[in-house]
Amino acid sequence: MKSVGEVMSIGRTFKEALQKGVRSPEIDRDGLGLMVRDENGHFRGYEPGVSLHDLLRVPNRDRLFAVYEALMRGTARLRCASLRPTTPGL
């Protein structure tokens, strides 16, 4: 059983708390980063035809990483917000 403090991700800044939160689950991640791909370039754990926009549109365990990758690829913030059903700016 996990302790509450391990999942709370307390940090001095939002960036620090987010990185702690991403590192705490046992998902083989060192922090927020690009989506993991297999040897064929497809997103690991998903069907071969799944696009980045599909991962943004449908709730899944990797949505946070998909948002990060989309922003790093140059996708506009409003475009990311329109693909996922959340309120922009929160």
Short mmCIF file of N, CA and C in Angstrom, two decimals, residues 2 5-33 64-65:
data_model
loop_
_atom_site.label_atom_id
_atom_site.label_comp_id
_atom_site.label_asym_id
_atom_site.label_seq_id
_atom_site.Cartn_x
_atom_site.Cartn_y
_atom_site.Cartn_z
N LYS A 2 0.55 2.21 -0.82
CA LYS A 2 1.34 3.43 -0.93
C LYS A 2 0.95 4.42 0.14
N GLY A 5 1.65 10.62 1.10
CA GLY A 5 2.66 11.61 0.74
C GLY A 5 3.36 11.31 -0.56
N GLU A 6 3.47 10.05 -0.92
CA GLU A 6 4.14 9.67 -2.16
C GLU A 6 3.34 10.13 -3.37
N VAL A 7 2.04 10.17 -3.25
CA VAL A 7 1.20 10.53 -4.38
C VAL A 7 0.83 12.01 -4.37
N MET A 8 0.96 12.68 -3.23
CA MET A 8 0.57 14.09 -3.12
C MET A 8 1.45 15.02 -3.94
N SER A 9 2.68 14.69 -4.15
CA SER A 9 3.60 15.47 -4.98
C SER A 9 3.70 16.92 -4.53
N ILE A 10 4.13 17.12 -3.32
CA ILE A 10 4.29 18.47 -2.79
C ILE A 10 5.62 19.03 -3.29
N GLY A 11 5.57 20.24 -3.80
CA GLY A 11 6.77 20.91 -4.28
C GLY A 11 6.66 22.40 -4.06
N ARG A 12 7.78 23.10 -4.21
CA ARG A 12 7.77 24.56 -4.02
C ARG A 12 7.14 25.27 -5.20
N THR A 13 7.21 24.66 -6.39
CA THR A 13 6.60 25.26 -7.57
C THR A 13 5.71 24.22 -8.25
N PHE A 14 4.86 24.69 -9.17
CA PHE A 14 4.01 23.77 -9.91
C PHE A 14 4.86 22.80 -10.72
N LYS A 15 5.90 23.31 -11.36
CA LYS A 15 6.77 22.46 -12.18
C LYS A 15 7.39 21.34 -11.36
N GLU A 16 7.88 21.67 -10.17
CA GLU A 16 8.48 20.66 -9.30
C GLU A 16 7.45 19.63 -8.84
N ALA A 17 6.26 20.09 -8.47
CA ALA A 17 5.21 19.17 -8.02
C ALA A 17 4.76 18.26 -9.16
N LEU A 18 4.65 18.80 -10.37
CA LEU A 18 4.25 18.00 -11.52
C LEU A 18 5.28 16.92 -11.81
N GLN A 19 6.56 17.29 -11.81
CA GLN A 19 7.61 16.30 -12.06
C GLN A 19 7.62 15.21 -10.98
N LYS A 20 7.42 15.59 -9.73
CA LYS A 20 7.35 14.60 -8.65
C LYS A 20 6.17 13.66 -8.86
N GLY A 21 5.04 14.23 -9.27
CA GLY A 21 3.84 13.42 -9.49
C GLY A 21 4.00 12.45 -10.63
N VAL A 22 4.72 12.85 -11.66
CA VAL A 22 4.94 11.97 -12.82
C VAL A 22 5.93 10.87 -12.47
N ARG A 23 6.90 11.18 -11.64
CA ARG A 23 7.91 10.18 -11.27
C ARG A 23 7.40 9.18 -10.24
N SER A 24 6.43 9.55 -9.43
CA SER A 24 6.04 8.68 -8.32
C SER A 24 5.37 7.37 -8.71
N PRO A 25 4.49 7.32 -9.72
CA PRO A 25 3.92 6.02 -10.07
C PRO A 25 4.96 5.10 -10.71
N GLU A 26 4.72 3.82 -10.65
CA GLU A 26 5.67 2.86 -11.23
C GLU A 26 5.37 2.68 -12.72
N ILE A 27 5.74 3.69 -13.52
CA ILE A 27 5.45 3.65 -14.95
C ILE A 27 6.73 3.76 -15.78
N ASP A 28 7.88 3.53 -15.17
CA ASP A 28 9.17 3.60 -15.86
C ASP A 28 9.40 4.95 -16.53
N ARG A 29 9.14 6.01 -15.81
CA ARG A 29 9.38 7.36 -16.30
C ARG A 29 10.26 8.10 -15.31
N ASP A 30 11.17 8.92 -15.84
CA ASP A 30 12.02 9.74 -14.99
C ASP A 30 11.41 11.11 -14.76
N GLY A 31 10.35 11.42 -15.45
CA GLY A 31 9.69 12.70 -15.35
C GLY A 31 8.88 12.95 -16.60
N LEU A 32 8.39 14.16 -16.73
CA LEU A 32 7.58 14.51 -17.89
C LEU A 32 8.46 14.50 -19.13
N GLY A 33 8.02 13.83 -20.19
CA GLY A 33 8.82 13.73 -21.40
C GLY A 33 7.97 13.25 -22.57
N LEU A 64 -1.27 13.23 -20.35
CA LEU A 64 -0.35 14.29 -19.94
C LEU A 64 0.91 14.28 -20.80
N PHE A 65 1.44 13.09 -21.09
CA PHE A 65 2.62 12.98 -21.93
C PHE A 65 2.31 13.36 -23.38
#
